[in-house]
Coordinates of C-alpha atoms and ligand atoms in Angstrom, one line a residue:
X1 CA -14.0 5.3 14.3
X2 CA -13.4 7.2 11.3
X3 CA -15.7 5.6 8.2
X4 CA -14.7 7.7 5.8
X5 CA -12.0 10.1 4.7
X6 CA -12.4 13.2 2.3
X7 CA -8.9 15.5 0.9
X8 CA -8.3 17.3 -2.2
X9 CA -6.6 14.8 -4.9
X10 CA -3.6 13.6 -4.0
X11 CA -0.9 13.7 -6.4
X12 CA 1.5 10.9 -7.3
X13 CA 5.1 12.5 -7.6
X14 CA 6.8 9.7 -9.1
X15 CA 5.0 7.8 -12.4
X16 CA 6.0 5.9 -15.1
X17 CA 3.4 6.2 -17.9
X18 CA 5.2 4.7 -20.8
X19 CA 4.9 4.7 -24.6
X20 CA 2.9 3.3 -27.6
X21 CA 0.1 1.3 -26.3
X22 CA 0.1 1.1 -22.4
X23 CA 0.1 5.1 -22.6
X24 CA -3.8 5.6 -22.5
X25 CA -4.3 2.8 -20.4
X26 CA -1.2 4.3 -17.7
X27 CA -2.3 8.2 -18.1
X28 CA -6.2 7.7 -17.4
X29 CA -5.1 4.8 -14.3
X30 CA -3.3 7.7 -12.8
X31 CA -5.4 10.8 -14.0
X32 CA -8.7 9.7 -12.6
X33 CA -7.8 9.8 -8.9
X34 CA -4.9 12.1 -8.9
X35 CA -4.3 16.4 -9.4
X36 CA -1.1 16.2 -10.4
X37 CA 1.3 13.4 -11.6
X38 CA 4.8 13.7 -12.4
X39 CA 6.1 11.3 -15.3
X40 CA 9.3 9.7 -15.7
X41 CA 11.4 10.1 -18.8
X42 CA 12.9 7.0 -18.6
X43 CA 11.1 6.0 -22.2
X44 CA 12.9 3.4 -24.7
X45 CA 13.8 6.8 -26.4
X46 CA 14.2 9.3 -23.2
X47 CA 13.1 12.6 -22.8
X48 CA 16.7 14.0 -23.3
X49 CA 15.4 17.9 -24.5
X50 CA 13.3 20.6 -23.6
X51 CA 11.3 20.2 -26.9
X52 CA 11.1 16.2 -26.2
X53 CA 9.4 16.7 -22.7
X54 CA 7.1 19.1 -24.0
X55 CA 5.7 16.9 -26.5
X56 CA 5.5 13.6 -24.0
X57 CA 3.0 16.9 -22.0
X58 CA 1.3 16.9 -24.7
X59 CA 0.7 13.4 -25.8
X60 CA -0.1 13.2 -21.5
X61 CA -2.8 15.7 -21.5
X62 CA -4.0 15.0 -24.9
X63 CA -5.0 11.3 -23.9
X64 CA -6.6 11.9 -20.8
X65 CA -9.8 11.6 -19.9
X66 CA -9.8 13.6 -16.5
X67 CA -10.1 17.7 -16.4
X68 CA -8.8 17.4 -12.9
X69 CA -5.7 16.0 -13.8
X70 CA -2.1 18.0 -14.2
X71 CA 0.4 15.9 -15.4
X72 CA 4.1 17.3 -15.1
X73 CA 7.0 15.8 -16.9
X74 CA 10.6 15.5 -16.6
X75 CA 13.9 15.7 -18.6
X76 CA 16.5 12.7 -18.5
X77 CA 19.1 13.7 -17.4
X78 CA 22.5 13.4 -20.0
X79 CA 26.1 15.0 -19.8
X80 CA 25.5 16.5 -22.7
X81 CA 22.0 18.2 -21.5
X82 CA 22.4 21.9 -22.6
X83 CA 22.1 25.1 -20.6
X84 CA 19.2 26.4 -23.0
X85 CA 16.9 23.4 -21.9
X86 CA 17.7 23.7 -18.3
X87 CA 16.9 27.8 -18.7
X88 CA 13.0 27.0 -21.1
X89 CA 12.4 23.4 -18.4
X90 CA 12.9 25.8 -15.2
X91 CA 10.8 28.3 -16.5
X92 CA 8.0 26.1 -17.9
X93 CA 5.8 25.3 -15.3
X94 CA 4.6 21.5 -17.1
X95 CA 8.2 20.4 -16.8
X96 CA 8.9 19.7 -12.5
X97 CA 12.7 18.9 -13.1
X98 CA 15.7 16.7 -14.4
X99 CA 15.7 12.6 -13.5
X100 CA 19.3 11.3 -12.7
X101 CA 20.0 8.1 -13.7
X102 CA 23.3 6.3 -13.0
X103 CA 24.2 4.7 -16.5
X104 CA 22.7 1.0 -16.2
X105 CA 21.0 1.3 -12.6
X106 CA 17.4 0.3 -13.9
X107 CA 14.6 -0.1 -17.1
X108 CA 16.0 2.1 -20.1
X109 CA 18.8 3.8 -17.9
X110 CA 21.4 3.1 -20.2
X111 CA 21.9 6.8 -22.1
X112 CA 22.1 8.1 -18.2
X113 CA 24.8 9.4 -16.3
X114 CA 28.0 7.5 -16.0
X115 CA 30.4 10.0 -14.4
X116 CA 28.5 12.0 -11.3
X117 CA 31.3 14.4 -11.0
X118 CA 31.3 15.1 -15.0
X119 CA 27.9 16.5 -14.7
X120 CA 28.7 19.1 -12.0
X121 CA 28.3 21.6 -14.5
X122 CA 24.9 20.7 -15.1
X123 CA 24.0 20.6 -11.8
X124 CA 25.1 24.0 -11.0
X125 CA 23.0 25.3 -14.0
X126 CA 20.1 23.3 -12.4
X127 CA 20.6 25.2 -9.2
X128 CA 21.1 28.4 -10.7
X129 CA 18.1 28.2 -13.2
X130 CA 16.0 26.4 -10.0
X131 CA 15.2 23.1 -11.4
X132 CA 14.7 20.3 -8.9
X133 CA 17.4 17.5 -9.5
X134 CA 15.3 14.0 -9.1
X135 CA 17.3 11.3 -8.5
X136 CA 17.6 7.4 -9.0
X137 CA 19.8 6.8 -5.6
X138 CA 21.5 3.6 -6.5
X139 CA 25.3 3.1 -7.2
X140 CA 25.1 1.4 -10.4
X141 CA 28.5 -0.6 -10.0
X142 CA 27.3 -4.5 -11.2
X143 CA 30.0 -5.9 -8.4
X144 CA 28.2 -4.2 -5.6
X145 CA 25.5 -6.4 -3.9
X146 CA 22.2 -5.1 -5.2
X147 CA 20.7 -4.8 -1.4
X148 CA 23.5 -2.4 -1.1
X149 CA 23.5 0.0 -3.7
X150 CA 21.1 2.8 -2.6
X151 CA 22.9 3.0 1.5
X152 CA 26.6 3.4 -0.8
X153 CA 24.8 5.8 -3.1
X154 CA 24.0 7.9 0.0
X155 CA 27.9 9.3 -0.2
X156 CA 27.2 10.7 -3.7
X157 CA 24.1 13.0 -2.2
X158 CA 25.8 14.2 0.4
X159 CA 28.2 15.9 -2.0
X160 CA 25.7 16.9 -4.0
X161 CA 23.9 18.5 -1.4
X162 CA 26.6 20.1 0.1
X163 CA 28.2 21.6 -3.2
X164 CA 24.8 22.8 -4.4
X165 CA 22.9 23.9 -1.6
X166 CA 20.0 25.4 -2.8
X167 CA 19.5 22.6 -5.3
X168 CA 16.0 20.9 -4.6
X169 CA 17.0 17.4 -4.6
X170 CA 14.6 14.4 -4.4
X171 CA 15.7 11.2 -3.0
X172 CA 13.5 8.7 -5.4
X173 CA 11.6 5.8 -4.0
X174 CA 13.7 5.3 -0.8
X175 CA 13.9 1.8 0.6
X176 CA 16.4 1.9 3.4
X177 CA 16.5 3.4 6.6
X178 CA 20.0 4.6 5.9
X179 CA 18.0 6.8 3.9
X180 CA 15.5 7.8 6.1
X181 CA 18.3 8.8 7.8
X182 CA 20.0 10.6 5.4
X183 CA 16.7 12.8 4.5
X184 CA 16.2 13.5 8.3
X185 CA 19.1 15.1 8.7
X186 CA 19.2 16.8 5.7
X187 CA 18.2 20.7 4.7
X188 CA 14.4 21.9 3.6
X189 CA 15.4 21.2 0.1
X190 CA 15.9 17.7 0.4
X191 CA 13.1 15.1 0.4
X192 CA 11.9 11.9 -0.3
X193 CA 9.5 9.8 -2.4
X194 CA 8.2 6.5 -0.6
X195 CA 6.4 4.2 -2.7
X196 CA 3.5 1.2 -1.7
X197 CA 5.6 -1.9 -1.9
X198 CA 8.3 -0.1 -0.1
X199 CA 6.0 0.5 2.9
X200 CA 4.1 -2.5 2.8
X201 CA 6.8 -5.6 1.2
X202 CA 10.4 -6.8 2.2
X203 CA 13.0 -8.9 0.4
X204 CA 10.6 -12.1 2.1
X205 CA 7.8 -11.5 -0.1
X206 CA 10.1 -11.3 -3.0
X207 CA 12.4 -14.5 -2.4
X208 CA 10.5 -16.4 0.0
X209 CA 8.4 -19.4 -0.6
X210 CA 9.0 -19.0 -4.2
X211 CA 10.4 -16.7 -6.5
X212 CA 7.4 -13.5 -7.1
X213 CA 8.2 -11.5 -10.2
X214 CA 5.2 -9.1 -9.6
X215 CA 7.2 -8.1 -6.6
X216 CA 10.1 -7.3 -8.0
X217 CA 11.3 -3.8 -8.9
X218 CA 14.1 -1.6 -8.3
X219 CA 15.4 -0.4 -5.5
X220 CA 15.0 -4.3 -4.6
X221 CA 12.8 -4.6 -1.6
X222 CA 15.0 -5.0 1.7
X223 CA 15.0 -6.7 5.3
X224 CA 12.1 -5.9 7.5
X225 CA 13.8 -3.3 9.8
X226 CA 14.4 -1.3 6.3
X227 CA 10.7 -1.7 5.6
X228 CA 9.6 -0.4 8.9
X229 CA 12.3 2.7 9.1
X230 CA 10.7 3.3 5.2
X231 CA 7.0 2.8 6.9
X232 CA 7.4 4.6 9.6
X233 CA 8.5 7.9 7.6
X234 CA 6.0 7.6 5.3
X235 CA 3.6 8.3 8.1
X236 CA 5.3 10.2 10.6
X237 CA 3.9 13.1 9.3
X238 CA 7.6 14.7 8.5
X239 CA 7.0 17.0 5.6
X240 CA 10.1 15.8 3.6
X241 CA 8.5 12.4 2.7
X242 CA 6.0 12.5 0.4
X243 CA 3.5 10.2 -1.8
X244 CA 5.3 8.8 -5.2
X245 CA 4.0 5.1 -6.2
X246 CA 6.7 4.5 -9.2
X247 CA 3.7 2.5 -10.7
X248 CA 5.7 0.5 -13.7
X249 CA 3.6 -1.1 -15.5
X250 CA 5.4 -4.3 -17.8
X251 CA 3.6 -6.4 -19.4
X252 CA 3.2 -9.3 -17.5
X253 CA 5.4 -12.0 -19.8
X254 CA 8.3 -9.5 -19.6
X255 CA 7.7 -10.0 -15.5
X256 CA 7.1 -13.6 -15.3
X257 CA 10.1 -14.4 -17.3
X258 CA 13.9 -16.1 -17.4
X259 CA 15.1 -12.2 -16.6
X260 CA 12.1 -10.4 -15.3
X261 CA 12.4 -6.9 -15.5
X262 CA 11.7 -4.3 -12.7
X263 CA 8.7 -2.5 -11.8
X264 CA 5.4 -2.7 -10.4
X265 CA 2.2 -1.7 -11.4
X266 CA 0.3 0.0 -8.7
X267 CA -1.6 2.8 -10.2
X268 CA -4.8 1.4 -9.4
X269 CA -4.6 0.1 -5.7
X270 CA -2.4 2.2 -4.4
X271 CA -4.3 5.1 -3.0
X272 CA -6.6 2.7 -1.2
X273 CA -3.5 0.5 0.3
X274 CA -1.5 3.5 1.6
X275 CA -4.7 4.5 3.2
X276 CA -5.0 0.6 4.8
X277 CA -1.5 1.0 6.1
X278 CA -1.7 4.6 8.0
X279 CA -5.0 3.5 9.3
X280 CA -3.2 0.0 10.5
X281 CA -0.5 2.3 12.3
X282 CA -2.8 5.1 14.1
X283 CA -1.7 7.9 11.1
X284 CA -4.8 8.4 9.4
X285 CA -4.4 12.4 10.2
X286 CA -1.5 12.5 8.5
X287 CA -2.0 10.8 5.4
X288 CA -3.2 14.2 3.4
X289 CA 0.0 15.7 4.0
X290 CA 1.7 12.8 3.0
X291 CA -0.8 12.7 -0.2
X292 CA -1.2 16.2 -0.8
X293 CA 0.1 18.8 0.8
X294 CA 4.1 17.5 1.6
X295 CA 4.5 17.5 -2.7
X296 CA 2.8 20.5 -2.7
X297 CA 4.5 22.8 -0.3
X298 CA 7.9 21.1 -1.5
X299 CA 7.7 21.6 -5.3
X300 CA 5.5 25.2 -5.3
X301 CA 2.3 23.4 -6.2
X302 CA -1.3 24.5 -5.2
X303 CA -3.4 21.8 -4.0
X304 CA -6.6 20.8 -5.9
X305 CA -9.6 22.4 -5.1
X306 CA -11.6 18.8 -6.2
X307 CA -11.7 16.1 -3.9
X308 CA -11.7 12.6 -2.9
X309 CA -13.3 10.4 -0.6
X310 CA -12.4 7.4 1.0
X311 CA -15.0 4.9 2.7
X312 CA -14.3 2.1 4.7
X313 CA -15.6 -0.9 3.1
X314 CA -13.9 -3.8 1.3
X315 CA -12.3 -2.9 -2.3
X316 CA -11.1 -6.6 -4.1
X317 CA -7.9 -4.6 -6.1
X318 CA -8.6 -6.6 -9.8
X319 CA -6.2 -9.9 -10.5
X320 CA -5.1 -8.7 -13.6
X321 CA -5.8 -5.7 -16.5
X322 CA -6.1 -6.7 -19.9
X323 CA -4.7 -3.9 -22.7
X324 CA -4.8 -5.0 -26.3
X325 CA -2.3 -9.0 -26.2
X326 CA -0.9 -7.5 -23.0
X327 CA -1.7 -7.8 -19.3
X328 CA -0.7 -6.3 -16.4
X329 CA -1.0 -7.4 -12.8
X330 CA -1.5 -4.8 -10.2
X331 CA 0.4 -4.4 -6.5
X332 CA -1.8 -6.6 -4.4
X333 CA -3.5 -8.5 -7.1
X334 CA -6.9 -10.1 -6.3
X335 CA -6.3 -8.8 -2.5
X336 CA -9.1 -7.1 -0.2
X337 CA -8.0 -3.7 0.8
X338 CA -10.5 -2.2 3.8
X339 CA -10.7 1.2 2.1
X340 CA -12.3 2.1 -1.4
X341 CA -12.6 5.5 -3.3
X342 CA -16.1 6.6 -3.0
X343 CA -16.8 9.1 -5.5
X344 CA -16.2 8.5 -9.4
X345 CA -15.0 11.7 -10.8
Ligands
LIG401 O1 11.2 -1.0 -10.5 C1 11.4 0.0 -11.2 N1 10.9 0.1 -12.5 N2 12.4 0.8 -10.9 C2 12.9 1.7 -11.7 O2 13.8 2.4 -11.3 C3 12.4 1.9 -13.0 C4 11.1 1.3 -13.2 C5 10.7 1.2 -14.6 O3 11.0 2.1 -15.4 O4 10.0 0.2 -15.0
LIG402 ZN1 10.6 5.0 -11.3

């Protein structure tokens, strides 16, 4: 039996690190254990221009702690996004690509995109300049049922991919197996983020036996069969699926409220908990692929030369974290994962 597991730092390709006062506390979560992160720009005032993004990198690396760490950031994506930031983001190698949001999908979407066909134009100048497209895949139509909105957003992709074919596009945090499906079948420069609670929860441990804000983000966690086909890619060792927690950290009276709001903090857990689950399904040999290497080959990235180690032994993930009046409770709260890191950086 395999007691303990040692790859270069993994990278988390899907963050959210936030603003104001949960920034140091989100960055240095994240930048301890990871090479690279990639943060979302899905702020309360977004990261609509080259010059914006660039300062978020710098406020990034200027608060953490960890030499190791790389952050990368990202440009929100607006119809009125000009060709001159698309040209500087493509050829700055801190900024990893543009976020899509549909207008009113999720947290702070609201200046996103209403009109997918409108922003063609864009999208065209993102293939031509080469900067990845990642992408919020939910329909954001309030009369469709929430549990269907990423399969129905699956038809939007597959014109995107066909009418810009060398765009890399990146299905975000995937949580059916109609997208597993669609990322199967679809070209090298398509792939897929899978987060922890989309591996390891379904709409049960939301819903079920009382009503559990902590598990409650967006895409909405689905029926089990969704879980397993999202499970089951995450450690199938297909290089399109890779490692990207979406770690959204809210304070937790904004989660345990009358309208809770979305997201789920899991920087700190989450390494050790993907780790429990490929072990639990026989994949241990792929998970440094699926942490490393998959992100790596897919966005041009060089792997760290520092690394981490994993031992088998019991790791309590802590009930809560206490930032200034604010606390946040983690993905698996106060739960005993069989896996902890070894080395402190
Ligand atoms: O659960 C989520 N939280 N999903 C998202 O799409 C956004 C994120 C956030 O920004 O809090
Ligand atoms: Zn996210």
């Amino acid at each position: 039996m395999t007691n303990k597991l040692t790859i270069p730092l993994p990278n988390d390709m899907h963050i959210h690190f936030r603003e104001g006062i949960l920034l140091d506390f989100a960055v240095n979560a994240t930048a301890k254990n990871f090479h690279h992160a990639i943060a979302m720009p899905n702020l309360k005032d977004p990261i609509t221009s080259y010059s914006k993004a660039i300062n978020y990198y710098d406020q990034i690396q200027k608060i953490s702690r960890f030499k190791h760490f790389e952050p990368l950031v990202t440009l929100y994506l607006t119809m009125t996004l000009m060709e001159e930031d698309i040209r500087l983001s493509a050829q700055d190698n801190r900024i990893i690509g543009a976020k899509l949001y549909p207008a009113g999908v999720t947290t702070n979407s609201e200046k996103g995109v209403s009109d997918l066909q409108a922003c063609y134009k864009i999208l065209e100048l993102m293939e031509k300049y080469q900067l990845p497209l990642l992408i919020h895949g939910e329909v954001a139509n309030k009369e469709i049922d929430i549990f269907d909105r990423e399969k129905l957003f699956i038809d939007e992709l597959i014109k995107i991919t066909s009418m810009f074919p060398a765009l890399k596009v990146i299905f975000e945090h995937i949580s059916t197996k109609d997208a597993v499906q669609f990322i199967e079948a679809s070209s090298i420069n398509v792939a897929a983020t899978i987060t922890p609670q989309h591996m390891i929860l379904n709409r049960n441990d939301l819903l079920s036996g009382g009503l559990k804000p902590h598990h409650y983000c967006l895409p909405v966690l689905k029926r089990e069969e969704h879980r397993i086909a999202v499970a089951n890619a995450a450690v199938s060792g297909n290089a399109k699926f890779f490692l990207g927690t979406d770690s959204a950290p809210h304070p937790r009276s904004q989660k345990e409220s009358s309208c809770g709001c979305a997201g789920i903090f899991s920087a700190i857990g989450a390494l050790e908990i993907y780790l429990q689950y490929f072990e639990a399904e026989n994949a241990i040999d792929n998970f440094e692929n699926f942490a490393v290497h998959n992100s790596c080959a897919f966005y041009g990235l060089k792997p760290s030369d520092k690394k981490i180690t994993f031992e088998k032994s019991d790791y309590i993930i802590p009930a809560a974290f206490t930032i200034e009046n604010h606390e946040l409770i983690p993905l698996m709260a106060d739960q005993t994962i069989s896996w902890k890191i070894l080395n402190e950086l």
